[in-house]
mmCIF file of C-alpha atoms in Angstrom:
data_model
loop_
_atom_site.group_PDB
_atom_site.id
_atom_site.type_symbol
_atom_site.label_atom_id
_atom_site.label_comp_id
_atom_site.label_asym_id
_atom_site.label_seq_id
_atom_site.Cartn_x
_atom_site.Cartn_y
_atom_site.Cartn_z
ATOM 1 C CA MET A 1 31.770 12.076 -15.313
ATOM 2 C CA PRO A 2 31.915 15.141 -13.016
ATOM 3 C CA ALA A 3 29.531 16.615 -10.848
ATOM 4 C CA SER A 4 27.492 19.518 -10.794
ATOM 5 C CA LYS A 5 27.291 21.031 -7.958
ATOM 6 C CA THR A 6 23.656 23.538 -9.144
ATOM 7 C CA PRO A 7 21.432 20.315 -7.800
ATOM 8 C CA ILE A 8 22.831 20.881 -4.498
ATOM 9 C CA TYR A 9 22.298 25.141 -4.350
ATOM 10 C CA SER A 10 19.185 24.355 -6.151
ATOM 11 C CA ALA A 11 17.478 22.349 -3.534
ATOM 12 C CA LEU A 12 19.579 24.593 -1.079
ATOM 13 C CA ALA A 13 18.034 27.867 -1.909
ATOM 14 C CA ALA A 14 14.173 26.211 -2.613
ATOM 15 C CA ASN A 15 14.326 24.275 0.258
ATOM 16 C CA LEU A 16 14.870 27.278 2.989
ATOM 17 C CA ALA A 17 12.952 29.275 1.465
ATOM 18 C CA ILE A 18 10.018 26.087 1.718
ATOM 19 C CA ALA A 19 11.029 25.545 5.129
ATOM 20 C CA ILE A 20 9.952 29.360 6.687
ATOM 21 C CA THR A 21 6.748 29.444 4.566
ATOM 22 C CA LYS A 22 5.736 26.475 5.815
ATOM 23 C CA PHE A 23 6.406 26.732 9.888
ATOM 24 C CA ILE A 24 4.708 30.064 9.449
ATOM 25 C CA ALA A 25 1.807 28.207 7.786
ATOM 26 C CA ALA A 26 2.190 25.475 10.506
ATOM 27 C CA GLY A 27 1.586 28.850 13.513
ATOM 28 C CA VAL A 28 -1.138 30.058 11.764
ATOM 29 C CA THR A 29 -3.142 26.687 11.581
ATOM 30 C CA GLY A 30 -1.682 24.412 13.857
ATOM 31 C CA SER A 31 -1.417 21.799 11.504
ATOM 32 C CA SER A 32 0.814 19.446 12.516
ATOM 33 C CA ALA A 33 1.680 17.923 9.263
ATOM 34 C CA MET A 34 2.694 20.919 7.967
ATOM 35 C CA VAL A 35 5.260 21.542 11.108
ATOM 36 C CA SER A 36 6.368 17.777 10.226
ATOM 37 C CA GLU A 37 6.683 19.519 6.614
ATOM 38 C CA GLY A 38 8.551 21.792 7.797
ATOM 39 C CA ILE A 39 11.091 20.443 10.083
ATOM 40 C CA HIS A 40 11.767 17.872 7.089
ATOM 41 C CA SER A 41 12.333 20.731 4.574
ATOM 42 C CA LEU A 42 14.806 22.190 7.660
ATOM 43 C CA VAL A 43 16.541 19.302 7.831
ATOM 44 C CA ASP A 44 17.190 18.926 3.943
ATOM 45 C CA THR A 45 18.605 22.326 3.914
ATOM 46 C CA LEU A 46 21.386 22.126 6.358
ATOM 47 C CA ASN A 47 21.820 18.747 4.837
ATOM 48 C CA GLU A 48 22.373 20.544 1.248
ATOM 49 C CA ILE A 49 24.920 22.801 3.482
ATOM 50 C CA LEU A 50 26.326 19.377 4.796
ATOM 51 C CA LEU A 51 26.374 18.037 1.169
ATOM 52 C CA LEU A 52 28.585 21.122 0.005
ATOM 53 C CA LEU A 53 31.324 21.095 2.974
ATOM 54 C CA GLY A 54 31.916 17.226 2.439
ATOM 55 C CA ILE A 55 32.162 18.359 -1.253
ATOM 56 C CA ALA A 56 35.071 21.316 -0.054
ATOM 57 C CA ARG A 57 36.654 19.429 2.653
ATOM 58 C CA SER A 58 36.848 16.411 -0.373
ATOM 59 C CA LYS A 59 39.644 19.205 -2.412
ATOM 60 C CA LYS A 60 42.011 19.267 0.278
ATOM 61 C CA PRO A 61 45.879 18.082 -0.940
ATOM 62 C CA ALA A 62 46.825 15.097 0.507
ATOM 63 C CA ASP A 63 49.349 14.957 3.308
ATOM 64 C CA THR A 64 51.554 12.998 5.840
ATOM 65 C CA LYS A 65 48.250 12.862 7.825
ATOM 66 C CA ARG A 66 46.134 11.424 5.215
ATOM 67 C CA PRO A 67 48.477 10.605 2.359
ATOM 68 C CA PHE A 68 45.726 9.841 0.141
ATOM 69 C CA GLY A 69 43.674 12.616 -0.048
ATOM 70 C CA TYR A 70 40.615 13.715 2.143
ATOM 71 C CA GLY A 71 38.127 12.278 -0.897
ATOM 72 C CA LYS A 72 35.970 9.793 1.275
ATOM 73 C CA GLU A 73 35.082 12.834 2.728
ATOM 74 C CA GLN A 74 31.840 12.947 0.837
ATOM 75 C CA TYR A 75 30.908 9.670 1.690
ATOM 76 C CA PHE A 76 31.800 10.707 5.434
ATOM 77 C CA TRP A 77 29.014 13.486 4.967
ATOM 78 C CA ALA A 78 26.320 11.809 2.987
ATOM 79 C CA PHE A 79 26.404 8.835 5.210
ATOM 80 C CA ILE A 80 25.706 11.676 8.411
ATOM 81 C CA VAL A 81 23.375 13.528 5.503
ATOM 82 C CA SER A 82 21.441 10.151 5.889
ATOM 83 C CA ILE A 83 21.543 9.832 9.898
ATOM 84 C CA LEU A 84 20.331 13.135 9.766
ATOM 85 C CA ILE A 85 17.241 12.329 7.854
ATOM 86 C CA PHE A 86 16.324 9.540 10.214
ATOM 87 C CA GLY A 87 16.842 10.603 13.163
ATOM 88 C CA VAL A 88 16.251 14.665 12.913
ATOM 89 C CA GLY A 89 13.165 14.659 10.047
ATOM 90 C CA GLY A 90 11.812 11.052 10.375
ATOM 91 C CA GLY A 91 11.896 11.037 14.273
ATOM 92 C CA VAL A 92 10.296 15.122 14.650
ATOM 93 C CA SER A 93 7.792 13.506 12.070
ATOM 94 C CA PHE A 94 6.750 10.616 14.006
ATOM 95 C CA TYR A 95 6.853 12.620 17.474
ATOM 96 C CA GLU A 96 4.102 15.388 15.660
ATOM 97 C CA GLY A 97 2.165 12.537 14.814
ATOM 98 C CA ILE A 98 1.879 10.724 17.556
ATOM 99 C CA THR A 99 1.488 13.650 19.908
ATOM 100 C CA HIS A 100 -0.897 14.863 17.817
ATOM 101 C CA LEU A 101 -3.382 11.599 17.560
ATOM 102 C CA GLN A 102 -3.134 12.126 21.208
ATOM 103 C CA HIS A 103 -4.060 15.619 21.777
ATOM 104 C CA PRO A 104 -5.969 15.822 18.110
ATOM 105 C CA GLU A 105 -6.864 19.514 17.232
ATOM 106 C CA PRO A 106 -8.978 20.288 14.246
ATOM 107 C CA ILE A 107 -6.807 22.532 11.669
ATOM 108 C CA GLN A 108 -7.302 26.310 11.457
ATOM 109 C CA LYS A 109 -7.673 28.582 7.992
ATOM 110 C CA PRO A 110 -6.925 25.673 6.201
ATOM 111 C CA PHE A 111 -6.809 27.347 2.958
ATOM 112 C CA TRP A 112 -3.007 29.089 4.314
ATOM 113 C CA ASN A 113 -1.813 25.148 4.466
ATOM 114 C CA TYR A 114 -3.075 25.129 1.001
ATOM 115 C CA ILE A 115 -1.424 27.987 -0.747
ATOM 116 C CA VAL A 116 1.787 27.077 0.405
ATOM 117 C CA LEU A 117 1.889 23.083 -0.321
ATOM 118 C CA GLY A 118 1.296 24.634 -3.884
ATOM 119 C CA VAL A 119 4.176 26.768 -3.493
ATOM 120 C CA ALA A 120 6.282 24.126 -1.796
ATOM 121 C CA PHE A 121 5.332 21.512 -4.304
ATOM 122 C CA CYS A 122 6.447 24.004 -7.564
ATOM 123 C CA PHE A 123 9.930 24.979 -5.870
ATOM 124 C CA ASP A 124 10.601 21.340 -4.875
ATOM 125 C CA GLY A 125 9.627 20.150 -8.423
ATOM 126 C CA LEU A 126 11.443 22.364 -10.212
ATOM 127 C CA SER A 127 14.053 20.892 -7.913
ATOM 128 C CA PHE A 128 13.735 17.676 -8.163
ATOM 129 C CA ILE A 129 13.501 17.913 -12.117
ATOM 130 C CA THR A 130 17.292 19.573 -11.477
ATOM 131 C CA ALA A 131 18.236 16.579 -9.538
ATOM 132 C CA LEU A 132 16.803 14.590 -12.193
ATOM 133 C CA ARG A 133 18.516 15.468 -14.935
ATOM 134 C CA GLU A 134 21.981 15.388 -13.469
ATOM 135 C CA PHE A 135 21.331 12.511 -12.292
ATOM 136 C CA ASN A 136 19.978 10.973 -15.684
ATOM 137 C CA ARG A 137 23.086 13.078 -17.417
ATOM 138 C CA GLN A 138 25.368 10.936 -15.379
ATOM 139 C CA ARG A 139 24.154 7.083 -15.264
ATOM 140 C CA GLY A 140 23.933 7.901 -19.474
ATOM 141 C CA ASN A 141 22.136 4.652 -20.263
ATOM 142 C CA LYS A 142 22.042 2.468 -17.164
ATOM 143 C CA PRO A 143 18.817 1.438 -15.415
ATOM 144 C CA PHE A 144 17.700 3.822 -12.518
ATOM 145 C CA TRP A 145 18.371 1.639 -10.153
ATOM 146 C CA SER A 146 21.491 0.043 -11.232
ATOM 147 C CA ALA A 147 22.653 3.513 -11.750
ATOM 148 C CA VAL A 148 21.684 4.450 -8.109
ATOM 149 C CA LYS A 149 24.072 1.462 -6.916
ATOM 150 C CA GLY A 150 26.902 2.180 -9.062
ATOM 151 C CA SER A 151 27.223 5.821 -8.781
ATOM 152 C CA LYS A 152 30.199 7.041 -6.682
ATOM 153 C CA ASP A 153 29.291 10.964 -6.346
ATOM 154 C CA PRO A 154 26.596 10.403 -3.081
ATOM 155 C CA SER A 155 26.010 14.387 -3.421
ATOM 156 C CA THR A 156 23.962 13.913 -7.251
ATOM 157 C CA PHE A 157 22.001 10.737 -5.427
ATOM 158 C CA VAL A 158 21.658 12.275 -1.923
ATOM 159 C CA VAL A 159 19.506 15.124 -3.614
ATOM 160 C CA LEU A 160 17.468 13.585 -5.773
ATOM 161 C CA PHE A 161 16.161 11.130 -2.870
ATOM 162 C CA GLU A 162 15.862 13.716 -0.907
ATOM 163 C CA ASP A 163 13.840 16.080 -3.365
ATOM 164 C CA ALA A 164 11.780 12.672 -4.043
ATOM 165 C CA SER A 165 10.302 12.620 -0.678
ATOM 166 C CA ASP A 166 9.624 15.937 -0.301
ATOM 167 C CA LEU A 167 7.175 15.289 -3.068
ATOM 168 C CA LEU A 168 5.848 12.285 -1.336
ATOM 169 C CA GLY A 169 6.039 13.868 1.615
ATOM 170 C CA LEU A 170 3.278 17.201 -0.347
ATOM 171 C CA ILE A 171 0.865 15.113 -1.018
ATOM 172 C CA VAL A 172 0.861 13.230 1.731
ATOM 173 C CA ALA A 173 0.668 16.446 3.871
ATOM 174 C CA PHE A 174 -2.006 17.491 1.748
ATOM 175 C CA LEU A 175 -4.121 15.213 1.538
ATOM 176 C CA GLY A 176 -3.634 14.923 5.658
ATOM 177 C CA VAL A 177 -4.868 18.515 6.014
ATOM 178 C CA PHE A 178 -7.823 18.172 3.169
ATOM 179 C CA LEU A 179 -9.284 15.168 5.024
ATOM 180 C CA GLY A 180 -8.744 16.717 7.804
ATOM 181 C CA HIS A 181 -11.332 19.367 6.868
ATOM 182 C CA GLN A 182 -13.669 17.528 5.151
ATOM 183 C CA PHE A 183 -14.228 15.128 7.697
ATOM 184 C CA ASN A 184 -13.834 17.458 10.401
ATOM 185 C CA ASN A 185 -11.500 15.193 11.752
ATOM 186 C CA PRO A 186 -8.026 15.906 13.012
ATOM 187 C CA TYR A 187 -6.756 12.219 13.445
ATOM 188 C CA PHE A 188 -6.295 12.692 9.421
ATOM 189 C CA ASP A 189 -3.326 15.445 9.943
ATOM 190 C CA GLY A 190 -1.295 12.838 12.802
ATOM 191 C CA GLY A 191 -1.980 10.202 10.339
ATOM 192 C CA ALA A 192 -0.116 12.420 7.375
ATOM 193 C CA SER A 193 2.443 13.236 9.955
ATOM 194 C CA ILE A 194 3.372 9.238 10.795
ATOM 195 C CA ILE A 195 3.415 8.713 6.921
ATOM 196 C CA ILE A 196 5.743 11.382 6.223
ATOM 197 C CA GLY A 197 8.017 10.227 8.739
ATOM 198 C CA LEU A 198 7.526 6.253 7.270
ATOM 199 C CA ILE A 199 8.949 8.101 4.013
ATOM 200 C CA LEU A 200 11.873 9.606 5.274
ATOM 201 C CA THR A 201 13.024 6.418 7.300
ATOM 202 C CA GLY A 202 12.960 4.891 4.268
ATOM 203 C CA VAL A 203 14.468 7.407 2.266
ATOM 204 C CA SER A 204 17.181 7.477 5.144
ATOM 205 C CA ILE A 205 17.709 3.945 5.021
ATOM 206 C CA VAL A 206 18.484 3.631 1.484
ATOM 207 C CA LEU A 207 21.164 6.241 1.638
ATOM 208 C CA ALA A 208 22.534 5.577 4.503
ATOM 209 C CA ARG A 209 22.861 1.456 2.863
ATOM 210 C CA GLU A 210 24.953 3.324 -0.559
ATOM 211 C CA SER A 211 26.970 6.081 1.477
ATOM 212 C CA ARG A 212 27.982 2.894 4.128
ATOM 213 C CA SER A 213 29.282 1.131 1.270
ATOM 214 C CA LEU A 214 31.127 3.818 -0.617
ATOM 215 C CA LEU A 215 32.663 4.589 2.701
ATOM 216 C CA MET A 216 33.897 1.524 3.359
ATOM 217 C CA GLY A 217 35.670 1.282 -0.016
ATOM 218 C CA GLU A 218 34.022 0.210 -3.803
ATOM 219 C CA SER A 219 36.095 -1.290 -5.944
ATOM 220 C CA VAL A 220 36.145 -0.454 -9.791
ATOM 221 C CA GLU A 221 33.105 -1.559 -11.866
ATOM 222 C CA PRO A 222 34.648 -4.854 -13.265
ATOM 223 C CA ALA A 223 34.163 -3.819 -17.057
ATOM 224 C CA THR A 224 36.594 -0.847 -16.275
ATOM 225 C CA LEU A 225 39.247 -3.256 -14.224
ATOM 226 C CA ASN A 226 39.326 -5.550 -17.562
ATOM 227 C CA GLN A 227 40.454 -2.903 -19.475
ATOM 228 C CA ILE A 228 42.975 -1.958 -17.185
ATOM 229 C CA ILE A 229 43.882 -5.395 -16.593
ATOM 230 C CA ALA A 230 44.023 -5.987 -20.442
ATOM 231 C CA LEU A 231 45.678 -2.612 -21.378
ATOM 232 C CA THR A 232 48.586 -4.048 -18.516
ATOM 233 C CA GLU A 233 48.748 -7.870 -20.295
ATOM 234 C CA ARG A 234 49.754 -6.376 -23.308
ATOM 235 C CA ASP A 235 52.765 -4.644 -21.967
ATOM 236 C CA ASN A 236 55.730 -6.795 -23.769
ATOM 237 C CA ALA A 237 57.430 -7.072 -19.939
ATOM 238 C CA VAL A 238 54.171 -9.025 -18.830
ATOM 239 C CA THR A 239 52.767 -12.335 -18.502
ATOM 240 C CA SER A 240 49.862 -12.182 -16.487
ATOM 241 C CA VAL A 241 48.321 -9.610 -14.042
ATOM 242 C CA ILE A 242 47.696 -11.747 -10.802
ATOM 243 C CA GLN A 243 45.773 -9.420 -8.673
ATOM 244 C CA SER A 244 43.966 -5.947 -9.370
ATOM 245 C CA PRO A 245 42.421 -4.892 -6.479
ATOM 246 C CA SER A 246 40.962 -0.885 -6.303
ATOM 247 C CA MET A 247 38.968 1.321 -3.850
ATOM 248 C CA TYR A 248 37.318 4.268 -5.294
ATOM 249 C CA LEU A 249 38.761 7.611 -2.644
ATOM 250 C CA SER A 250 36.397 9.920 -3.682
ATOM 251 C CA PRO A 251 34.028 10.150 -6.926
ATOM 252 C CA ASP A 252 36.947 10.941 -9.450
ATOM 253 C CA GLU A 253 39.688 9.461 -7.930
ATOM 254 C CA VAL A 254 40.258 5.347 -8.032
ATOM 255 C CA LEU A 255 43.592 3.341 -6.151
ATOM 256 C CA VAL A 256 44.566 0.785 -8.318
ATOM 257 C CA LEU A 257 47.637 -1.910 -6.822
ATOM 258 C CA LEU A 258 48.290 -4.092 -9.745
ATOM 259 C CA VAL A 259 50.366 -7.586 -9.256
ATOM 260 C CA ILE A 260 51.848 -8.587 -11.892
ATOM 261 C CA ASP A 261 54.162 -11.709 -13.233
ATOM 262 C CA PHE A 262 56.667 -10.233 -15.457
ATOM 263 C CA GLN A 263 58.838 -11.484 -17.941
ATOM 264 C CA ASP A 264 61.767 -14.385 -15.713
ATOM 265 C CA ALA A 265 64.595 -13.226 -18.370
ATOM 266 C CA LEU A 266 63.945 -9.415 -17.294
ATOM 267 C CA SER A 267 66.643 -7.819 -15.419
ATOM 268 C CA THR A 268 65.727 -6.001 -12.054
ATOM 269 C CA SER A 269 65.896 -2.452 -13.648
ATOM 270 C CA GLU A 270 64.180 -3.554 -16.638
ATOM 271 C CA ILE A 271 61.389 -4.529 -14.143
ATOM 272 C CA ASN A 272 61.254 -0.678 -12.847
ATOM 273 C CA GLN A 273 61.399 0.485 -16.807
ATOM 274 C CA ALA A 274 57.744 -1.414 -16.932
ATOM 275 C CA ILE A 275 56.604 -0.065 -13.987
ATOM 276 C CA ASN A 276 57.186 2.372 -14.748
ATOM 277 C CA ARG A 277 55.574 2.402 -18.421
ATOM 278 C CA ILE A 278 52.763 0.263 -17.104
ATOM 279 C CA ARG A 279 51.488 3.186 -14.239
ATOM 280 C CA ALA A 280 52.128 5.896 -16.866
ATOM 281 C CA THR A 281 50.119 3.646 -20.025
ATOM 282 C CA VAL A 282 47.403 3.162 -17.478
ATOM 283 C CA GLN A 283 47.145 7.099 -15.725
ATOM 284 C CA GLN A 284 47.141 8.016 -19.561
ATOM 285 C CA GLN A 285 44.357 6.080 -20.911
ATOM 286 C CA PHE A 286 42.233 6.078 -17.421
ATOM 287 C CA PRO A 287 43.115 9.898 -16.247
ATOM 288 C CA ILE A 288 40.385 8.811 -12.562
ATOM 289 C CA VAL A 289 42.995 6.011 -11.849
ATOM 290 C CA LYS A 290 45.522 8.779 -9.331
ATOM 291 C CA GLN A 291 47.141 5.961 -7.424
ATOM 292 C CA VAL A 292 48.786 3.035 -9.121
ATOM 293 C CA PHE A 293 50.575 0.541 -7.718
ATOM 294 C CA ILE A 294 52.541 -2.224 -9.299
ATOM 295 C CA GLU A 295 54.712 -4.857 -7.525
ATOM 296 C CA PRO A 296 56.281 -8.185 -8.656
ATOM 297 C CA GLY A 297 54.523 -11.123 -8.316
ATOM 298 C CA ILE A 298 54.705 -14.827 -8.988
ATOM 299 C CA PRO A 299 51.432 -17.077 -9.446
ATOM 300 C CA SER A 300 50.466 -19.237 -6.971
ATOM 301 C CA ILE A 301 50.614 -23.323 -7.234
ATOM 302 C CA GLN A 302 47.397 -24.779 -6.895
#
């Protein structure tokens, strides 16, 4: 099912506006948690741009240098996004938190922090709902984590996890500012920055793991592959399918190799006709299978 870019554009607009307001509030109040949140939103803004870049580059047609196309650009840029979340978002949050703990300063004018956090929560909440709806549209009846692991479209779950970490970070930042102001203890603010860094680190690990798996090449779902094999073996020229390795080249493009044991009585011409017929049948029934390579084979003798 084709993915929509709406969640990415929604998150991009929300994060850019929120980043600006957070930095303004941080400058007025001196809150390290607000600085961390501003950096968090700025990194998220860059991430959406990189996701859009990956989608655009993945549409380039295949050429002699990349005969299987540029579909994996999406997976590469999603992996870069996970690194940015960890290195920039998490790293700077840890730095801000530790620095504030070493040199604590009371928060000035916390009222502005509350205003910005409230507005940011509304924008991020709307962006999260948009991303969640798109994710639910794609996952159907699958359990949540199974859908994340099985998803071949990183742009959807990356935005979803980003928005979820945004909301958690805002709650933590609010508690840091509120408790620091109530108890006149600036250590709460620094601690909040460190917790935000931990949240971003956790999210980056999940995203890096999933993006890495896609980048290395994930196979077609077993149920789909079994259907392709069954369809192939229904052809009168086929005795059995010996091997059927497959790989996602992009969220909407699959490569399948079928090693087939053909009937012994077939001539070379008849085998070639069968290969063309099977390829056309598979691609007609499974439009996502853009590349089908078929070769004759002999079953190994155990």
